[in-house]
């Protein structure tokens, strides 16, 4: 059985990730130092560097953790009744408004802007975004199989479209939440878009 540092390391990493999420959301990615994260987590800089080499690497670990939480939520959706809309159920689950999602949007948008200006960061972010998109494409493919339909366009492109609509809609909702409550645009338009890009095979 693992003991000592080996046993503590996953807990240390988890606490650093929790601290980073909180401080990034409060001060911004660029406004947060490694020292800020360590102080919030109650660790020394040595604990940080035994788990991450850079602040960028820590963000990408947060990105992967967030992706897995979203995918777990989507995979746990119960099939609808016979007259239900599978696409609508999935989109509804994917766009449930929460304070954490708003905070994550602030964090990831700032990092994306940074990556657009920094080729190394862009290449690193693209690797993690590709994994997310591949998972979304697989989920869409599985849904199509369940519905007895097939996509009429490339699944990777369809996944890109779904992600783009969700991210763009969130930006508008967070700026004007009273006029456009979070999730409304996605729930209204994504299901018919998905149906428009699928065709029956039965």
C-alpha positions as a Markdown table, in Angstrom:
| # | Residue | x | y | z |
|---|---|---|---|---|
| 1 | Unk | 0.0 | 0.0 | 0.0 |
| 2 | Unk | 1.4 | 3.5 | -0.9 |
| 3 | Unk | 2.7 | 5.5 | 2.0 |
| 4 | Unk | 4.1 | 8.9 | 2.8 |
| 5 | Unk | 4.6 | 11.3 | -0.1 |
| 6 | Unk | 3.1 | 8.9 | -2.6 |
| 7 | Unk | -0.1 | 8.7 | -0.7 |
| 8 | Unk | -0.3 | 12.4 | -0.1 |
| 9 | Unk | 0.5 | 13.5 | -3.6 |
| 10 | Unk | -3.1 | 13.1 | -5.1 |
| 11 | Unk | -4.6 | 15.0 | -2.2 |
| 12 | Unk | -2.0 | 17.8 | -2.6 |
| 13 | Unk | -2.7 | 18.0 | -6.4 |
| 14 | Unk | -6.4 | 18.1 | -5.8 |
| 15 | Unk | -6.1 | 20.9 | -3.2 |
| 16 | Unk | -3.9 | 22.9 | -5.6 |
| 17 | Unk | -6.5 | 22.5 | -8.4 |
| 18 | Unk | -9.3 | 23.7 | -6.0 |
| 19 | Unk | -7.2 | 26.6 | -4.9 |
| 20 | Unk | -6.3 | 27.6 | -8.5 |
| 21 | Unk | -10.0 | 27.5 | -9.6 |
| 22 | Unk | -11.0 | 29.8 | -6.7 |
| 23 | Unk | -8.1 | 32.3 | -7.2 |
| 24 | Unk | -8.2 | 32.3 | -11.0 |
| 25 | Unk | -12.0 | 33.0 | -10.8 |
| 26 | Unk | -11.4 | 35.8 | -8.3 |
| 27 | Unk | -8.3 | 37.5 | -9.7 |
| 28 | Unk | -8.0 | 36.2 | -13.2 |
| 29 | Unk | -5.4 | 33.9 | -14.7 |
| 30 | Unk | -2.8 | 36.6 | -15.3 |
| 31 | Unk | -3.6 | 38.3 | -12.0 |
| 32 | Unk | -2.8 | 35.2 | -10.0 |
| 33 | Unk | 0.7 | 34.2 | -9.1 |
| 34 | Unk | 1.9 | 30.7 | -8.1 |
| 35 | Unk | 2.4 | 32.1 | -4.6 |
| 36 | Unk | -1.2 | 33.1 | -4.5 |
| 37 | Unk | -2.3 | 29.6 | -5.3 |
| 38 | Unk | 0.1 | 28.0 | -2.8 |
| 39 | Unk | -1.1 | 30.4 | -0.1 |
| 40 | Unk | -4.7 | 29.6 | -0.8 |
| 41 | Unk | -4.1 | 25.9 | -0.7 |
| 42 | Unk | -1.8 | 26.1 | 2.4 |
| 43 | Unk | 1.2 | 24.8 | 0.6 |
| 44 | Unk | 4.8 | 25.9 | -0.2 |
| 45 | Unk | 6.0 | 26.6 | -3.7 |
| 46 | Unk | 7.8 | 23.2 | -3.4 |
| 47 | Unk | 4.4 | 21.5 | -3.3 |
| 48 | Unk | 3.4 | 23.3 | -6.4 |
| 49 | Unk | 6.5 | 22.4 | -8.4 |
| 50 | Unk | 6.3 | 18.7 | -7.3 |
| 51 | Unk | 3.0 | 18.6 | -9.2 |
| 52 | Unk | 3.1 | 21.2 | -12.0 |
| 53 | Unk | 5.9 | 22.8 | -13.9 |
| 54 | Unk | 4.0 | 26.0 | -14.8 |
| 55 | Unk | 0.8 | 27.9 | -14.2 |
| 56 | Unk | -0.2 | 26.9 | -17.8 |
| 57 | Unk | 0.1 | 23.2 | -17.0 |
| 58 | Unk | -2.0 | 23.7 | -13.9 |
| 59 | Unk | -4.7 | 25.4 | -16.0 |
| 60 | Unk | -4.7 | 22.5 | -18.5 |
| 61 | Unk | -5.2 | 20.1 | -15.6 |
| 62 | Unk | -8.2 | 22.2 | -14.5 |
| 63 | Unk | -9.4 | 22.0 | -18.1 |
| 64 | Unk | -9.3 | 18.2 | -18.2 |
| 65 | Unk | -11.0 | 17.9 | -14.8 |
| 66 | Unk | -13.8 | 20.2 | -15.9 |
| 67 | Unk | -14.2 | 18.3 | -19.1 |
| 68 | Unk | -14.5 | 15.0 | -17.3 |
| 69 | Unk | -17.2 | 16.4 | -14.9 |
| 70 | Unk | -19.2 | 17.7 | -17.9 |
| 71 | Unk | -18.9 | 14.4 | -19.7 |
| 72 | Unk | -19.9 | 12.4 | -16.6 |
| 73 | Unk | -23.0 | 14.5 | -16.3 |
| 74 | Unk | -23.9 | 13.9 | -19.9 |
| 75 | Unk | -23.3 | 10.2 | -19.8 |
| 76 | Unk | -25.5 | 9.8 | -16.7 |
| 77 | Unk | -28.6 | 11.2 | -18.5 |
| 78 | Unk | -31.4 | 8.7 | -18.5 |
| 79 | Unk | -33.0 | 7.9 | -21.9 |
| 80 | Unk | -36.3 | 9.9 | -22.4 |
| 81 | Unk | -39.7 | 8.4 | -22.8 |
| 82 | Unk | -40.6 | 7.2 | -26.3 |
| 83 | Unk | -41.9 | 10.7 | -27.2 |
| 84 | Unk | -38.9 | 12.5 | -25.6 |
| 85 | Unk | -36.2 | 14.2 | -27.5 |
| 86 | Unk | -32.7 | 12.7 | -26.7 |
| 87 | Unk | -30.9 | 15.7 | -28.2 |
| 88 | Unk | -33.0 | 18.1 | -26.2 |
| 89 | Unk | -32.3 | 16.2 | -23.0 |
| 90 | Unk | -28.6 | 16.2 | -23.6 |
| 91 | Unk | -28.4 | 19.9 | -24.4 |
| 92 | Unk | -30.5 | 20.7 | -21.4 |
| 93 | Unk | -28.1 | 18.8 | -19.1 |
| 94 | Unk | -25.1 | 20.4 | -20.8 |
| 95 | Unk | -26.3 | 23.9 | -20.3 |
| 96 | Unk | -27.6 | 23.9 | -16.8 |
| 97 | Unk | -26.7 | 27.3 | -15.4 |
| 98 | Unk | -24.5 | 27.4 | -12.3 |
| 99 | Unk | -22.2 | 29.8 | -10.6 |
| 100 | Unk | -19.3 | 27.4 | -11.1 |
| 101 | Unk | -19.9 | 27.3 | -14.9 |
| 102 | Unk | -19.9 | 31.1 | -15.0 |
| 103 | Unk | -16.6 | 31.2 | -13.0 |
| 104 | Unk | -15.1 | 28.6 | -15.3 |
| 105 | Unk | -16.1 | 30.6 | -18.4 |
| 106 | Unk | -14.2 | 33.6 | -17.0 |
| 107 | Unk | -11.1 | 31.5 | -16.4 |
| 108 | Unk | -11.1 | 29.6 | -19.7 |
| 109 | Unk | -11.9 | 32.7 | -21.8 |
| 110 | Unk | -8.9 | 34.6 | -20.4 |
| 111 | Unk | -6.7 | 31.6 | -21.0 |
| 112 | Unk | -8.0 | 31.2 | -24.6 |
| 113 | Unk | -7.2 | 34.9 | -25.3 |
| 114 | Unk | -3.7 | 34.3 | -23.9 |
| 115 | Unk | -3.3 | 31.2 | -26.1 |
| 116 | Unk | -4.3 | 33.1 | -29.2 |
| 117 | Unk | -1.4 | 35.5 | -28.6 |
| 118 | Unk | 1.0 | 32.7 | -27.5 |
| 119 | Unk | 1.7 | 29.9 | -30.1 |
| 120 | Unk | 3.1 | 27.5 | -27.4 |
| 121 | Unk | 0.1 | 27.9 | -25.2 |
| 122 | Unk | -2.2 | 27.6 | -28.3 |
| 123 | Unk | -0.6 | 24.3 | -29.2 |
| 124 | Unk | -0.9 | 23.0 | -25.7 |
| 125 | Unk | -4.6 | 24.1 | -25.4 |
| 126 | Unk | -5.4 | 22.6 | -28.8 |
| 127 | Unk | -4.4 | 19.2 | -27.5 |
| 128 | Unk | -6.8 | 19.4 | -24.6 |
| 129 | Unk | -9.6 | 20.9 | -26.7 |
| 130 | Unk | -9.2 | 18.1 | -29.2 |
| 131 | Unk | -9.8 | 15.6 | -26.5 |
| 132 | Unk | -12.9 | 17.4 | -25.5 |
| 133 | Unk | -14.2 | 17.6 | -29.0 |
| 134 | Unk | -13.4 | 13.9 | -29.7 |
| 135 | Unk | -15.5 | 13.0 | -26.6 |
| 136 | Unk | -18.4 | 15.2 | -27.7 |
| 137 | Unk | -18.2 | 13.8 | -31.2 |
| 138 | Unk | -18.4 | 10.2 | -29.8 |
| 139 | Unk | -21.3 | 11.2 | -27.6 |
| 140 | Unk | -23.1 | 12.6 | -30.6 |
| 141 | Unk | -22.4 | 9.5 | -32.6 |
| 142 | Unk | -23.7 | 7.3 | -29.8 |
| 143 | Unk | -26.9 | 9.4 | -29.6 |
| 144 | Unk | -27.4 | 9.1 | -33.3 |
| 145 | Unk | -27.1 | 5.3 | -33.0 |
| 146 | Unk | -29.6 | 5.3 | -30.2 |
| 147 | Unk | -32.1 | 7.4 | -32.3 |
| 148 | Unk | -31.6 | 5.3 | -35.4 |
| 149 | Unk | -30.2 | 8.2 | -37.4 |
| 150 | Unk | -26.8 | 9.0 | -38.9 |
| 151 | Unk | -25.0 | 12.4 | -39.1 |
| 152 | Unk | -25.2 | 14.1 | -42.5 |
| 153 | Unk | -22.0 | 15.9 | -41.9 |
| 154 | Unk | -18.7 | 15.1 | -40.3 |
| 155 | Unk | -19.1 | 14.4 | -36.6 |
| 156 | Unk | -16.0 | 16.3 | -35.7 |
| 157 | Unk | -17.4 | 19.4 | -37.4 |
| 158 | Unk | -20.7 | 18.9 | -35.7 |
| 159 | Unk | -19.0 | 18.7 | -32.4 |
| 160 | Unk | -17.2 | 22.0 | -33.2 |
| 161 | Unk | -20.5 | 23.6 | -34.0 |
| 162 | Unk | -22.2 | 22.5 | -30.8 |
| 163 | Unk | -19.2 | 23.7 | -28.7 |
| 164 | Unk | -19.2 | 27.0 | -30.6 |
| 165 | Unk | -22.9 | 27.6 | -30.1 |
| 166 | Unk | -22.7 | 26.8 | -26.3 |
| 167 | Unk | -19.6 | 29.1 | -25.8 |
| 168 | Unk | -21.0 | 31.9 | -27.8 |
| 169 | Unk | -24.4 | 31.8 | -26.2 |
| 170 | Unk | -22.8 | 31.8 | -22.7 |
| 171 | Unk | -20.9 | 34.9 | -23.6 |
| 172 | Unk | -24.1 | 36.7 | -24.5 |
| 173 | Unk | -26.0 | 35.4 | -21.5 |
| 174 | Unk | -23.3 | 36.4 | -19.0 |
| 175 | Unk | -23.2 | 40.0 | -20.4 |
| 176 | Unk | -27.0 | 40.3 | -20.5 |
| 177 | Unk | -28.4 | 37.7 | -18.1 |
| 178 | Unk | -31.8 | 39.4 | -17.7 |
| 179 | Unk | -32.5 | 39.5 | -21.5 |
| 180 | Unk | -31.0 | 36.1 | -22.2 |
| 181 | Unk | -31.0 | 33.7 | -19.3 |
| 182 | Unk | -28.1 | 31.2 | -19.4 |
| 183 | Unk | -29.0 | 28.1 | -21.4 |
| 184 | Unk | -32.0 | 29.5 | -23.2 |
| 185 | Unk | -30.4 | 30.1 | -26.6 |
| 186 | Unk | -28.7 | 26.7 | -26.6 |
| 187 | Unk | -31.8 | 24.8 | -25.5 |
| 188 | Unk | -33.9 | 26.6 | -28.1 |
| 189 | Unk | -31.7 | 26.2 | -31.2 |
| 190 | Unk | -29.2 | 23.3 | -30.7 |
| 191 | Unk | -31.8 | 20.4 | -30.8 |
| 192 | Unk | -33.3 | 21.5 | -34.1 |
| 193 | Unk | -29.8 | 22.1 | -35.5 |
| 194 | Unk | -28.7 | 18.6 | -34.5 |
| 195 | Unk | -31.9 | 17.1 | -36.0 |
| 196 | Unk | -31.2 | 19.1 | -39.2 |
| 197 | Unk | -27.8 | 17.5 | -39.6 |
| 198 | Unk | -29.0 | 13.9 | -39.1 |
| 199 | Unk | -31.0 | 11.6 | -41.3 |
| 200 | Unk | -32.9 | 8.4 | -40.6 |
| 201 | Unk | -31.4 | 5.0 | -41.4 |
| 202 | Unk | -34.4 | 2.9 | -40.4 |
